[in-house]
mmCIF file as Biopython writes it, N, C-alpha, C and O atoms, coordinates in Angstrom:
data_model
#
loop_
_atom_site.group_PDB
_atom_site.id
_atom_site.type_symbol
_atom_site.label_atom_id
_atom_site.label_alt_id
_atom_site.label_comp_id
_atom_site.label_asym_id
_atom_site.label_entity_id
_atom_site.label_seq_id
_atom_site.pdbx_PDB_ins_code
_atom_site.Cartn_x
_atom_site.Cartn_y
_atom_site.Cartn_z
_atom_site.occupancy
_atom_site.B_iso_or_equiv
_atom_site.auth_seq_id
_atom_site.auth_asym_id
_atom_site.pdbx_PDB_model_num
ATOM 1   N N  . UNK A ? 1  ? 8.007   15.725  -8.611  1.0 0.0 1  A 1 
ATOM 2   C CA . UNK A ? 1  ? 7.952   14.500  -9.389  1.0 0.0 1  A 1 
ATOM 3   C C  . UNK A ? 1  ? 6.821   14.573  -10.401 1.0 0.0 1  A 1 
ATOM 4   O O  . UNK A ? 1  ? 5.809   15.241  -10.184 1.0 0.0 1  A 1 
ATOM 5   N N  . UNK A ? 2  ? 7.010   13.892  -11.480 1.0 0.0 2  A 1 
ATOM 6   C CA . UNK A ? 2  ? 5.982   13.823  -12.520 1.0 0.0 2  A 1 
ATOM 7   C C  . UNK A ? 2  ? 5.326   12.446  -12.505 1.0 0.0 2  A 1 
ATOM 8   O O  . UNK A ? 2  ? 5.939   11.476  -12.060 1.0 0.0 2  A 1 
ATOM 9   N N  . UNK A ? 3  ? 4.104   12.350  -12.980 1.0 0.0 3  A 1 
ATOM 10  C CA . UNK A ? 3  ? 3.458   11.034  -13.072 1.0 0.0 3  A 1 
ATOM 11  C C  . UNK A ? 3  ? 4.248   10.128  -14.012 1.0 0.0 3  A 1 
ATOM 12  O O  . UNK A ? 3  ? 4.804   10.594  -15.007 1.0 0.0 3  A 1 
ATOM 13  N N  . UNK A ? 4  ? 4.296   8.860   -13.702 1.0 0.0 4  A 1 
ATOM 14  C CA . UNK A ? 4  ? 5.005   7.917   -14.554 1.0 0.0 4  A 1 
ATOM 15  C C  . UNK A ? 4  ? 4.242   7.685   -15.852 1.0 0.0 4  A 1 
ATOM 16  O O  . UNK A ? 4  ? 3.012   7.646   -15.868 1.0 0.0 4  A 1 
ATOM 17  N N  . UNK A ? 5  ? 4.982   7.535   -16.920 1.0 0.0 5  A 1 
ATOM 18  C CA . UNK A ? 5  ? 4.368   7.166   -18.196 1.0 0.0 5  A 1 
ATOM 19  C C  . UNK A ? 5  ? 3.941   5.702   -18.100 1.0 0.0 5  A 1 
ATOM 20  O O  . UNK A ? 5  ? 4.406   4.984   -17.214 1.0 0.0 5  A 1 
ATOM 21  N N  . UNK A ? 6  ? 3.072   5.252   -18.988 1.0 0.0 6  A 1 
ATOM 22  C CA . UNK A ? 6  ? 2.677   3.833   -18.961 1.0 0.0 6  A 1 
ATOM 23  C C  . UNK A ? 6  ? 3.878   2.889   -19.042 1.0 0.0 6  A 1 
ATOM 24  O O  . UNK A ? 6  ? 3.886   1.849   -18.384 1.0 0.0 6  A 1 
ATOM 25  N N  . UNK A ? 7  ? 4.876   3.233   -19.826 1.0 0.0 7  A 1 
ATOM 26  C CA . UNK A ? 7  ? 6.074   2.405   -19.944 1.0 0.0 7  A 1 
ATOM 27  C C  . UNK A ? 7  ? 6.863   2.392   -18.646 1.0 0.0 7  A 1 
ATOM 28  O O  . UNK A ? 7  ? 7.322   1.338   -18.206 1.0 0.0 7  A 1 
ATOM 29  N N  . UNK A ? 8  ? 7.026   3.564   -18.028 1.0 0.0 8  A 1 
ATOM 30  C CA . UNK A ? 8  ? 7.736   3.650   -16.751 1.0 0.0 8  A 1 
ATOM 31  C C  . UNK A ? 8  ? 6.990   2.884   -15.661 1.0 0.0 8  A 1 
ATOM 32  O O  . UNK A ? 8  ? 7.600   2.207   -14.834 1.0 0.0 8  A 1 
ATOM 33  N N  . UNK A ? 9  ? 5.688   3.000   -15.673 1.0 0.0 9  A 1 
ATOM 34  C CA . UNK A ? 9  ? 4.866   2.315   -14.683 1.0 0.0 9  A 1 
ATOM 35  C C  . UNK A ? 9  ? 4.979   0.802   -14.833 1.0 0.0 9  A 1 
ATOM 36  O O  . UNK A ? 9  ? 5.121   0.091   -13.838 1.0 0.0 9  A 1 
ATOM 37  N N  . UNK A ? 10 ? 4.918   0.315   -16.042 1.0 0.0 10 A 1 
ATOM 38  C CA . UNK A ? 10 ? 5.045   -1.119  -16.294 1.0 0.0 10 A 1 
ATOM 39  C C  . UNK A ? 10 ? 6.408   -1.631  -15.833 1.0 0.0 10 A 1 
ATOM 40  O O  . UNK A ? 10 ? 6.499   -2.701  -15.231 1.0 0.0 10 A 1 
ATOM 41  N N  . UNK A ? 11 ? 7.467   -0.870  -16.114 1.0 0.0 11 A 1 
ATOM 42  C CA . UNK A ? 11 ? 8.813   -1.260  -15.681 1.0 0.0 11 A 1 
ATOM 43  C C  . UNK A ? 11 ? 8.917   -1.276  -14.159 1.0 0.0 11 A 1 
ATOM 44  O O  . UNK A ? 11 ? 9.507   -2.193  -13.588 1.0 0.0 11 A 1 
ATOM 45  N N  . UNK A ? 12 ? 8.352   -0.277  -13.505 1.0 0.0 12 A 1 
ATOM 46  C CA . UNK A ? 12 ? 8.398   -0.208  -12.039 1.0 0.0 12 A 1 
ATOM 47  C C  . UNK A ? 12 ? 7.629   -1.369  -11.420 1.0 0.0 12 A 1 
ATOM 48  O O  . UNK A ? 12 ? 8.097   -1.977  -10.457 1.0 0.0 12 A 1 
ATOM 49  N N  . UNK A ? 13 ? 6.462   -1.682  -11.960 1.0 0.0 13 A 1 
ATOM 50  C CA . UNK A ? 13 ? 5.652   -2.767  -11.413 1.0 0.0 13 A 1 
ATOM 51  C C  . UNK A ? 13 ? 6.343   -4.119  -11.558 1.0 0.0 13 A 1 
ATOM 52  O O  . UNK A ? 13 ? 6.137   -5.006  -10.730 1.0 0.0 13 A 1 
ATOM 53  N N  . UNK A ? 14 ? 7.147   -4.288  -12.582 1.0 0.0 14 A 1 
ATOM 54  C CA . UNK A ? 14 ? 7.843   -5.561  -12.764 1.0 0.0 14 A 1 
ATOM 55  C C  . UNK A ? 14 ? 8.869   -5.796  -11.661 1.0 0.0 14 A 1 
ATOM 56  O O  . UNK A ? 14 ? 9.290   -6.931  -11.436 1.0 0.0 14 A 1 
ATOM 57  N N  . UNK A ? 15 ? 9.277   -4.724  -10.968 1.0 0.0 15 A 1 
ATOM 58  C CA . UNK A ? 15 ? 10.262  -4.826  -9.895  1.0 0.0 15 A 1 
ATOM 59  C C  . UNK A ? 15 ? 9.630   -4.801  -8.501  1.0 0.0 15 A 1 
ATOM 60  O O  . UNK A ? 15 ? 10.331  -4.986  -7.506  1.0 0.0 15 A 1 
ATOM 61  N N  . UNK A ? 16 ? 8.331   -4.577  -8.417  1.0 0.0 16 A 1 
ATOM 62  C CA . UNK A ? 16 ? 7.654   -4.466  -7.125  1.0 0.0 16 A 1 
ATOM 63  C C  . UNK A ? 16 ? 6.786   -5.698  -6.889  1.0 0.0 16 A 1 
ATOM 64  O O  . UNK A ? 16 ? 5.742   -5.860  -7.522  1.0 0.0 16 A 1 
ATOM 65  N N  . UNK A ? 17 ? 7.213   -6.549  -5.995  1.0 0.0 17 A 1 
ATOM 66  C CA . UNK A ? 17 ? 6.492   -7.795  -5.725  1.0 0.0 17 A 1 
ATOM 67  C C  . UNK A ? 17 ? 5.139   -7.517  -5.073  1.0 0.0 17 A 1 
ATOM 68  O O  . UNK A ? 17 ? 5.056   -6.829  -4.055  1.0 0.0 17 A 1 
ATOM 69  N N  . UNK A ? 18 ? 4.091   -8.057  -5.670  1.0 0.0 18 A 1 
ATOM 70  C CA . UNK A ? 18 ? 2.766   -7.986  -5.081  1.0 0.0 18 A 1 
ATOM 71  C C  . UNK A ? 18 ? 1.961   -6.745  -5.415  1.0 0.0 18 A 1 
ATOM 72  O O  . UNK A ? 18 ? 0.786   -6.672  -5.055  1.0 0.0 18 A 1 
ATOM 73  N N  . UNK A ? 19 ? 2.548   -5.768  -6.090  1.0 0.0 19 A 1 
ATOM 74  C CA . UNK A ? 19 ? 1.813   -4.547  -6.449  1.0 0.0 19 A 1 
ATOM 75  C C  . UNK A ? 19 ? 1.146   -4.739  -7.802  1.0 0.0 19 A 1 
ATOM 76  O O  . UNK A ? 19 ? 1.700   -5.381  -8.694  1.0 0.0 19 A 1 
ATOM 77  N N  . UNK A ? 20 ? -0.056  -4.173  -7.947  1.0 0.0 20 A 1 
ATOM 78  C CA . UNK A ? 20 ? -0.806  -4.240  -9.194  1.0 0.0 20 A 1 
ATOM 79  C C  . UNK A ? 20 ? -1.372  -2.870  -9.518  1.0 0.0 20 A 1 
ATOM 80  O O  . UNK A ? 20 ? -1.503  -2.013  -8.644  1.0 0.0 20 A 1 
ATOM 81  N N  . UNK A ? 21 ? -1.705  -2.678  -10.779 1.0 0.0 21 A 1 
ATOM 82  C CA . UNK A ? 21 ? -2.353  -1.449  -11.215 1.0 0.0 21 A 1 
ATOM 83  C C  . UNK A ? 21 ? -3.843  -1.709  -11.343 1.0 0.0 21 A 1 
ATOM 84  O O  . UNK A ? 21 ? -4.261  -2.597  -12.085 1.0 0.0 21 A 1 
ATOM 85  N N  . UNK A ? 22 ? -4.652  -0.929  -10.614 1.0 0.0 22 A 1 
ATOM 86  C CA . UNK A ? 22 ? -6.107  -1.030  -10.665 1.0 0.0 22 A 1 
ATOM 87  C C  . UNK A ? 22 ? -6.689  0.374   -10.775 1.0 0.0 22 A 1 
ATOM 88  O O  . UNK A ? 22 ? -6.563  1.175   -9.849  1.0 0.0 22 A 1 
ATOM 89  N N  . UNK A ? 23 ? -7.319  0.669   -11.895 1.0 0.0 23 A 1 
ATOM 90  C CA . UNK A ? 23 ? -7.978  1.963   -12.103 1.0 0.0 23 A 1 
ATOM 91  C C  . UNK A ? 23 ? -7.049  3.138   -11.774 1.0 0.0 23 A 1 
ATOM 92  O O  . UNK A ? 23 ? -7.399  4.011   -10.980 1.0 0.0 23 A 1 
ATOM 93  N N  . UNK A ? 24 ? -5.879  3.151   -12.385 1.0 0.0 24 A 1 
ATOM 94  C CA . UNK A ? 24 ? -4.892  4.221   -12.223 1.0 0.0 24 A 1 
ATOM 95  C C  . UNK A ? 24 ? -4.357  4.356   -10.800 1.0 0.0 24 A 1 
ATOM 96  O O  . UNK A ? 24 ? -3.870  5.421   -10.422 1.0 0.0 24 A 1 
ATOM 97  N N  . UNK A ? 25 ? -4.441  3.302   -10.020 1.0 0.0 25 A 1 
ATOM 98  C CA . UNK A ? 25 ? -3.881  3.300   -8.666  1.0 0.0 25 A 1 
ATOM 99  C C  . UNK A ? 25 ? -3.005  2.069   -8.488  1.0 0.0 25 A 1 
ATOM 100 O O  . UNK A ? 25 ? -3.289  1.000   -9.028  1.0 0.0 25 A 1 
ATOM 101 N N  . UNK A ? 26 ? -1.930  2.243   -7.716  1.0 0.0 26 A 1 
ATOM 102 C CA . UNK A ? 26 ? -1.109  1.103   -7.334  1.0 0.0 26 A 1 
ATOM 103 C C  . UNK A ? 26 ? -1.747  0.468   -6.108  1.0 0.0 26 A 1 
ATOM 104 O O  . UNK A ? 26 ? -2.092  1.160   -5.150  1.0 0.0 26 A 1 
ATOM 105 N N  . UNK A ? 27 ? -1.902  -0.857  -6.141  1.0 0.0 27 A 1 
ATOM 106 C CA . UNK A ? 27 ? -2.604  -1.564  -5.081  1.0 0.0 27 A 1 
ATOM 107 C C  . UNK A ? 27 ? -1.775  -2.757  -4.626  1.0 0.0 27 A 1 
ATOM 108 O O  . UNK A ? 27 ? -1.185  -3.468  -5.439  1.0 0.0 27 A 1 
ATOM 109 N N  . UNK A ? 28 ? -1.740  -2.963  -3.311  1.0 0.0 28 A 1 
ATOM 110 C CA . UNK A ? 28 ? -1.087  -4.139  -2.743  1.0 0.0 28 A 1 
ATOM 111 C C  . UNK A ? 28 ? -1.875  -4.597  -1.526  1.0 0.0 28 A 1 
ATOM 112 O O  . UNK A ? 28 ? -2.353  -3.784  -0.733  1.0 0.0 28 A 1 
ATOM 113 N N  . UNK A ? 29 ? -2.003  -5.916  -1.391  1.0 0.0 29 A 1 
ATOM 114 C CA . UNK A ? 29 ? -2.644  -6.516  -0.228  1.0 0.0 29 A 1 
ATOM 115 C C  . UNK A ? 29 ? -1.567  -7.294  0.528   1.0 0.0 29 A 1 
ATOM 116 O O  . UNK A ? 29 ? -0.852  -8.111  -0.051  1.0 0.0 29 A 1 
ATOM 117 N N  . UNK A ? 30 ? -1.464  -7.027  1.824   1.0 0.0 30 A 1 
ATOM 118 C CA . UNK A ? 30 ? -0.505  -7.714  2.681   1.0 0.0 30 A 1 
ATOM 119 C C  . UNK A ? 30 ? -1.297  -8.485  3.724   1.0 0.0 30 A 1 
ATOM 120 O O  . UNK A ? 30 ? -2.202  -7.941  4.356   1.0 0.0 30 A 1 
ATOM 121 N N  . UNK A ? 31 ? -0.950  -9.763  3.901   1.0 0.0 31 A 1 
ATOM 122 C CA . UNK A ? 31 ? -1.643  -10.596 4.871   1.0 0.0 31 A 1 
ATOM 123 C C  . UNK A ? 31 ? -0.723  -10.885 6.056   1.0 0.0 31 A 1 
ATOM 124 O O  . UNK A ? 31 ? 0.451   -11.211 5.879   1.0 0.0 31 A 1 
ATOM 125 N N  . UNK A ? 32 ? -1.263  -10.763 7.245   1.0 0.0 32 A 1 
ATOM 126 C CA . UNK A ? 32 ? -0.512  -10.977 8.482   1.0 0.0 32 A 1 
ATOM 127 C C  . UNK A ? 32 ? -1.056  -12.202 9.205   1.0 0.0 32 A 1 
ATOM 128 O O  . UNK A ? 32 ? -2.098  -12.739 8.828   1.0 0.0 32 A 1 
ATOM 129 N N  . UNK A ? 33 ? -0.359  -12.639 10.232  1.0 0.0 33 A 1 
ATOM 130 C CA . UNK A ? 33 ? -0.761  -13.828 10.987  1.0 0.0 33 A 1 
ATOM 131 C C  . UNK A ? 33 ? -2.024  -13.576 11.810  1.0 0.0 33 A 1 
ATOM 132 O O  . UNK A ? 33 ? -2.780  -14.507 12.086  1.0 0.0 33 A 1 
ATOM 133 N N  . UNK A ? 34 ? -2.252  -12.326 12.200  1.0 0.0 34 A 1 
ATOM 134 C CA . UNK A ? 34 ? -3.394  -12.034 13.061  1.0 0.0 34 A 1 
ATOM 135 C C  . UNK A ? 34 ? -3.843  -10.589 12.875  1.0 0.0 34 A 1 
ATOM 136 O O  . UNK A ? 34 ? -3.149  -9.782  12.257  1.0 0.0 34 A 1 
ATOM 137 N N  . UNK A ? 35 ? -5.004  -10.281 13.414  1.0 0.0 35 A 1 
ATOM 138 C CA . UNK A ? 35 ? -5.508  -8.913  13.425  1.0 0.0 35 A 1 
ATOM 139 C C  . UNK A ? 35 ? -4.539  -8.006  14.182  1.0 0.0 35 A 1 
ATOM 140 O O  . UNK A ? 35 ? -4.246  -6.897  13.735  1.0 0.0 35 A 1 
ATOM 141 N N  . UNK A ? 36 ? -4.049  -8.471  15.314  1.0 0.0 36 A 1 
ATOM 142 C CA . UNK A ? 36 ? -3.114  -7.682  16.123  1.0 0.0 36 A 1 
ATOM 143 C C  . UNK A ? 36 ? -1.860  -7.322  15.327  1.0 0.0 36 A 1 
ATOM 144 O O  . UNK A ? 36 ? -1.379  -6.192  15.406  1.0 0.0 36 A 1 
ATOM 145 N N  . UNK A ? 37 ? -1.328  -8.275  14.560  1.0 0.0 37 A 1 
ATOM 146 C CA . UNK A ? 37 ? -0.148  -8.001  13.741  1.0 0.0 37 A 1 
ATOM 147 C C  . UNK A ? 37 ? -0.453  -6.961  12.662  1.0 0.0 37 A 1 
ATOM 148 O O  . UNK A ? 37 ? 0.364   -6.081  12.391  1.0 0.0 37 A 1 
ATOM 149 N N  . UNK A ? 38 ? -1.620  -7.066  12.057  1.0 0.0 38 A 1 
ATOM 150 C CA . UNK A ? 38 ? -2.007  -6.107  11.013  1.0 0.0 38 A 1 
ATOM 151 C C  . UNK A ? 38 ? -2.130  -4.699  11.597  1.0 0.0 38 A 1 
ATOM 152 O O  . UNK A ? 38 ? -1.646  -3.736  11.002  1.0 0.0 38 A 1 
ATOM 153 N N  . UNK A ? 39 ? -2.768  -4.577  12.747  1.0 0.0 39 A 1 
ATOM 154 C CA . UNK A ? 39 ? -2.945  -3.262  13.373  1.0 0.0 39 A 1 
ATOM 155 C C  . UNK A ? 39 ? -1.609  -2.712  13.855  1.0 0.0 39 A 1 
ATOM 156 O O  . UNK A ? 39 ? -1.369  -1.509  13.751  1.0 0.0 39 A 1 
ATOM 157 N N  . UNK A ? 40 ? -0.743  -3.558  14.374  1.0 0.0 40 A 1 
ATOM 158 C CA . UNK A ? 40 ? 0.592   -3.107  14.802  1.0 0.0 40 A 1 
ATOM 159 C C  . UNK A ? 40 ? 1.364   -2.541  13.621  1.0 0.0 40 A 1 
ATOM 160 O O  . UNK A ? 40 ? 2.023   -1.508  13.736  1.0 0.0 40 A 1 
ATOM 161 N N  . UNK A ? 41 ? 1.278   -3.225  12.485  1.0 0.0 41 A 1 
ATOM 162 C CA . UNK A ? 41 ? 1.929   -2.739  11.267  1.0 0.0 41 A 1 
ATOM 163 C C  . UNK A ? 41 ? 1.374   -1.369  10.876  1.0 0.0 41 A 1 
ATOM 164 O O  . UNK A ? 41 ? 2.134   -0.461  10.542  1.0 0.0 41 A 1 
ATOM 165 N N  . UNK A ? 42 ? 0.053   -1.223  10.918  1.0 0.0 42 A 1 
ATOM 166 C CA . UNK A ? 42 ? -0.566  0.053   10.552  1.0 0.0 42 A 1 
ATOM 167 C C  . UNK A ? 42 ? -0.141  1.180   11.483  1.0 0.0 42 A 1 
ATOM 168 O O  . UNK A ? 42 ? 0.069   2.307   11.033  1.0 0.0 42 A 1 
ATOM 169 N N  . UNK A ? 43 ? -0.014  0.900   12.742  1.0 0.0 43 A 1 
ATOM 170 C CA . UNK A ? 43 ? 0.414   1.937   13.701  1.0 0.0 43 A 1 
ATOM 171 C C  . UNK A ? 43 ? 1.849   2.394   13.407  1.0 0.0 43 A 1 
ATOM 172 O O  . UNK A ? 43 ? 2.145   3.588   13.456  1.0 0.0 43 A 1 
ATOM 173 N N  . UNK A ? 44 ? 2.732   1.447   13.102  1.0 0.0 44 A 1 
ATOM 174 C CA . UNK A ? 44 ? 4.109   1.814   12.765  1.0 0.0 44 A 1 
ATOM 175 C C  . UNK A ? 44 ? 4.142   2.585   11.442  1.0 0.0 44 A 1 
ATOM 176 O O  . UNK A ? 44 ? 4.877   3.563   11.303  1.0 0.0 44 A 1 
ATOM 177 N N  . UNK A ? 45 ? 3.350   2.140   10.484  1.0 0.0 45 A 1 
ATOM 178 C CA . UNK A ? 45 ? 3.291   2.779   9.178   1.0 0.0 45 A 1 
ATOM 179 C C  . UNK A ? 45 ? 2.788   4.215   9.277   1.0 0.0 45 A 1 
ATOM 180 O O  . UNK A ? 45 ? 3.251   5.086   8.540   1.0 0.0 45 A 1 
ATOM 181 N N  . UNK A ? 46 ? 1.860   4.464   10.167  1.0 0.0 46 A 1 
ATOM 182 C CA . UNK A ? 46 ? 1.247   5.790   10.294  1.0 0.0 46 A 1 
ATOM 183 C C  . UNK A ? 46 ? 2.291   6.873   10.536  1.0 0.0 46 A 1 
ATOM 184 O O  . UNK A ? 46 ? 2.184   7.966   9.979   1.0 0.0 46 A 1 
ATOM 185 N N  . UNK A ? 47 ? 3.287   6.591   11.350  1.0 0.0 47 A 1 
ATOM 186 C CA . UNK A ? 47 ? 4.316   7.591   11.637  1.0 0.0 47 A 1 
ATOM 187 C C  . UNK A ? 47 ? 5.155   7.906   10.402  1.0 0.0 47 A 1 
ATOM 188 O O  . UNK A ? 47 ? 5.495   9.065   10.161  1.0 0.0 47 A 1 
ATOM 189 N N  . UNK A ? 48 ? 5.488   6.885   9.622   1.0 0.0 48 A 1 
ATOM 190 C CA . UNK A ? 48 ? 6.297   7.104   8.420   1.0 0.0 48 A 1 
ATOM 191 C C  . UNK A ? 48 ? 5.539   7.873   7.351   1.0 0.0 48 A 1 
ATOM 192 O O  . UNK A ? 48 ? 6.081   8.806   6.759   1.0 0.0 48 A 1 
ATOM 193 N N  . UNK A ? 49 ? 4.287   7.491   7.095   1.0 0.0 49 A 1 
ATOM 194 C CA . UNK A ? 49 ? 3.543   8.189   6.040   1.0 0.0 49 A 1 
ATOM 195 C C  . UNK A ? 49 ? 3.228   9.629   6.449   1.0 0.0 49 A 1 
ATOM 196 O O  . UNK A ? 49 ? 3.158   10.515  5.597   1.0 0.0 49 A 1 
ATOM 197 N N  . UNK A ? 50 ? 3.043   9.861   7.723   1.0 0.0 50 A 1 
ATOM 198 C CA . UNK A ? 50 ? 2.813   11.236  8.186   1.0 0.0 50 A 1 
ATOM 199 C C  . UNK A ? 50 ? 4.068   12.081  7.981   1.0 0.0 50 A 1 
ATOM 200 O O  . UNK A ? 50 ? 3.980   13.227  7.541   1.0 0.0 50 A 1 
ATOM 201 N N  . UNK A ? 51 ? 5.231   11.521  8.298   1.0 0.0 51 A 1 
ATOM 202 C CA . UNK A ? 51 ? 6.497   12.239  8.082   1.0 0.0 51 A 1 
ATOM 203 C C  . UNK A ? 51 ? 6.723   12.552  6.606   1.0 0.0 51 A 1 
ATOM 204 O O  . UNK A ? 51 ? 7.290   13.591  6.267   1.0 0.0 51 A 1 
ATOM 205 N N  . UNK A ? 52 ? 6.279   11.651  5.729   1.0 0.0 52 A 1 
ATOM 206 C CA . UNK A ? 52 ? 6.445   11.857  4.287   1.0 0.0 52 A 1 
ATOM 207 C C  . UNK A ? 52 ? 5.347   12.742  3.705   1.0 0.0 52 A 1 
ATOM 208 O O  . UNK A ? 52 ? 5.433   13.158  2.550   1.0 0.0 52 A 1 
ATOM 209 N N  . UNK A ? 53 ? 4.322   13.030  4.494   1.0 0.0 53 A 1 
ATOM 210 C CA . UNK A ? 53 ? 3.159   13.781  4.038   1.0 0.0 53 A 1 
ATOM 211 C C  . UNK A ? 53 ? 2.541   13.139  2.792   1.0 0.0 53 A 1 
ATOM 212 O O  . UNK A ? 53 ? 2.116   13.815  1.856   1.0 0.0 53 A 1 
ATOM 213 N N  . UNK A ? 54 ? 2.512   11.820  2.826   1.0 0.0 54 A 1 
ATOM 214 C CA . UNK A ? 54 ? 1.902   11.057  1.734   1.0 0.0 54 A 1 
ATOM 215 C C  . UNK A ? 54 ? 0.966   10.047  2.389   1.0 0.0 54 A 1 
ATOM 216 O O  . UNK A ? 54 ? 1.415   9.130   3.077   1.0 0.0 54 A 1 
ATOM 217 N N  . UNK A ? 55 ? -0.314  10.216  2.176   1.0 0.0 55 A 1 
ATOM 218 C CA . UNK A ? 55 ? -1.302  9.436   2.911   1.0 0.0 55 A 1 
ATOM 219 C C  . UNK A ? 55 ? -2.059  8.505   1.970   1.0 0.0 55 A 1 
ATOM 220 O O  . UNK A ? 55 ? -3.008  8.923   1.307   1.0 0.0 55 A 1 
ATOM 221 N N  . UNK A ? 56 ? -1.635  7.236   1.912   1.0 0.0 56 A 1 
ATOM 222 C CA . UNK A ? 56 ? -2.313  6.288   1.037   1.0 0.0 56 A 1 
ATOM 223 C C  . UNK A ? 56 ? -3.696  5.934   1.565   1.0 0.0 56 A 1 
ATOM 224 O O  . UNK A ? 56 ? -3.997  6.121   2.744   1.0 0.0 56 A 1 
ATOM 225 N N  . UNK A ? 57 ? -4.512  5.431   0.685   1.0 0.0 57 A 1 
ATOM 226 C CA . UNK A ? 57 ? -5.798  4.879   1.103   1.0 0.0 57 A 1 
ATOM 227 C C  . UNK A ? 57 ? -5.513  3.488   1.659   1.0 0.0 57 A 1 
ATOM 228 O O  . UNK A ? 57 ? -4.895  2.667   0.981   1.0 0.0 57 A 1 
ATOM 229 N N  . UNK A ? 58 ? -5.953  3.218   2.876   1.0 0.0 58 A 1 
ATOM 230 C CA . UNK A ? 58 ? -5.650  1.953   3.550   1.0 0.0 58 A 1 
ATOM 231 C C  . UNK A ? 58 ? -6.938  1.323   4.063   1.0 0.0 58 A 1 
ATOM 232 O O  . UNK A ? 58 ? -7.775  1.993   4.668   1.0 0.0 58 A 1 
ATOM 233 N N  . UNK A ? 59 ? -7.083  0.025   3.811   1.0 0.0 59 A 1 
ATOM 234 C CA . UNK A ? 59 ? -8.215  -0.739  4.330   1.0 0.0 59 A 1 
ATOM 235 C C  . UNK A ? 59 ? -7.673  -1.887  5.167   1.0 0.0 59 A 1 
ATOM 236 O O  . UNK A ? 59 ? -6.662  -2.495  4.817   1.0 0.0 59 A 1 
ATOM 237 N N  . UNK A ? 60 ? -8.334  -2.177  6.253   1.0 0.0 60 A 1 
ATOM 238 C CA . UNK A ? 60 ? -7.958  -3.313  7.088   1.0 0.0 60 A 1 
ATOM 239 C C  . UNK A ? 60 ? -9.172  -4.201  7.280   1.0 0.0 60 A 1 
ATOM 240 O O  . UNK A ? 60 ? -10.233 -3.736  7.699   1.0 0.0 60 A 1 
ATOM 241 N N  . UNK A ? 61 ? -9.015  -5.469  6.975   1.0 0.0 61 A 1 
ATOM 242 C CA . UNK A ? 61 ? -10.053 -6.458  7.222   1.0 0.0 61 A 1 
ATOM 243 C C  . UNK A ? 61 ? -9.396  -7.643  7.904   1.0 0.0 61 A 1 
ATOM 244 O O  . UNK A ? 61 ? -8.696  -8.433  7.271   1.0 0.0 61 A 1 
ATOM 245 N N  . UNK A ? 62 ? -9.627  -7.755  9.186   1.0 0.0 62 A 1 
ATOM 246 C CA . UNK A ? 62 ? -9.040  -8.774  10.047  1.0 0.0 62 A 1 
ATOM 247 C C  . UNK A ? 62 ? -7.520  -8.774  9.909   1.0 0.0 62 A 1 
ATOM 248 O O  . UNK A ? 62 ? -6.865  -7.886  10.454  1.0 0.0 62 A 1 
ATOM 249 N N  . UNK A ? 63 ? -6.937  -9.738  9.199   1.0 0.0 63 A 1 
ATOM 250 C CA . UNK A ? 63 ? -5.476  -9.822  9.133   1.0 0.0 63 A 1 
ATOM 251 C C  . UNK A ? 63 ? -4.911  -9.334  7.801   1.0 0.0 63 A 1 
ATOM 252 O O  . UNK A ? 63 ? -3.736  -9.562  7.513   1.0 0.0 63 A 1 
ATOM 253 N N  . UNK A ? 64 ? -5.726  -8.666  6.984   1.0 0.0 64 A 1 
ATOM 254 C CA . UNK A ? 64 ? -5.294  -8.174  5.686   1.0 0.0 64 A 1 
ATOM 255 C C  . UNK A ? 64 ? -5.310  -6.644  5.648   1.0 0.0 64 A 1 
ATOM 256 O O  . UNK A ? 64 ? -6.230  -5.994  6.144   1.0 0.0 64 A 1 
ATOM 257 N N  . UNK A ? 65 ? -4.270  -6.106  5.049   1.0 0.0 65 A 1 
ATOM 258 C CA . UNK A ? 65 ? -4.169  -4.668  4.859   1.0 0.0 65 A 1 
ATOM 259 C C  . UNK A ? 65 ? -4.038  -4.421  3.355   1.0 0.0 65 A 1 
ATOM 260 O O  . UNK A ? 65 ? -3.204  -5.030  2.684   1.0 0.0 65 A 1 
ATOM 261 N N  . UNK A ? 66 ? -4.865  -3.528  2.845   1.0 0.0 66 A 1 
ATOM 262 C CA . UNK A ? 66 ? -4.849  -3.187  1.417   1.0 0.0 66 A 1 
ATOM 263 C C  . UNK A ? 66 ? -4.489  -1.717  1.279   1.0 0.0 66 A 1 
ATOM 264 O O  . UNK A ? 66 ? -5.090  -0.849  1.912   1.0 0.0 66 A 1 
ATOM 265 N N  . UNK A ? 67 ? -3.480  -1.453  0.425   1.0 0.0 67 A 1 
ATOM 266 C CA . UNK A ? 67 ? -3.014  -0.093  0.160   1.0 0.0 67 A 1 
ATOM 267 C C  . UNK A ? 67 ? -3.428  0.320   -1.233  1.0 0.0 67 A 1 
ATOM 268 O O  . UNK A ? 67 ? -3.431  -0.492  -2.158  1.0 0.0 67 A 1 
ATOM 269 N N  . UNK A ? 68 ? -3.773  1.571   -1.378  1.0 0.0 68 A 1 
ATOM 270 C CA . UNK A ? 68 ? -4.004  2.178   -2.698  1.0 0.0 68 A 1 
ATOM 271 C C  . UNK A ? 68 ? -3.221  3.479   -2.750  1.0 0.0 68 A 1 
ATOM 272 O O  . UNK A ? 68 ? -3.385  4.357   -1.902  1.0 0.0 68 A 1 
ATOM 273 N N  . UNK A ? 69 ? -2.378  3.585   -3.748  1.0 0.0 69 A 1 
ATOM 274 C CA . UNK A ? 69 ? -1.580  4.797   -3.949  1.0 0.0 69 A 1 
ATOM 275 C C  . UNK A ? 69 ? -1.879  5.369   -5.325  1.0 0.0 69 A 1 
ATOM 276 O O  . UNK A ? 69 ? -2.121  4.626   -6.276  1.0 0.0 69 A 1 
ATOM 277 N N  . UNK A ? 70 ? -1.860  6.682   -5.427  1.0 0.0 70 A 1 
ATOM 278 C CA . UNK A ? 70 ? -2.027  7.303   -6.748  1.0 0.0 70 A 1 
ATOM 279 C C  . UNK A ? 70 ? -0.967  8.353   -6.953  1.0 0.0 70 A 1 
ATOM 280 O O  . UNK A ? 70 ? -0.930  8.995   -8.003  1.0 0.0 70 A 1 
#
């Protein structure tokens, strides 16, 4: 795959709810009902991203999970 052009990136972002461009990275914050729900989501996500061999930068603060992709 090739990096998206600015035009392609803008078009893709218009179709992705909640994603934003910050310093050449795609960023999304997801809020859950509780810390336990956020961690459960991260545990399930870990298996999928490992299978894809694509490891996003992930931050967890209580019930919020923030992703950064480049």
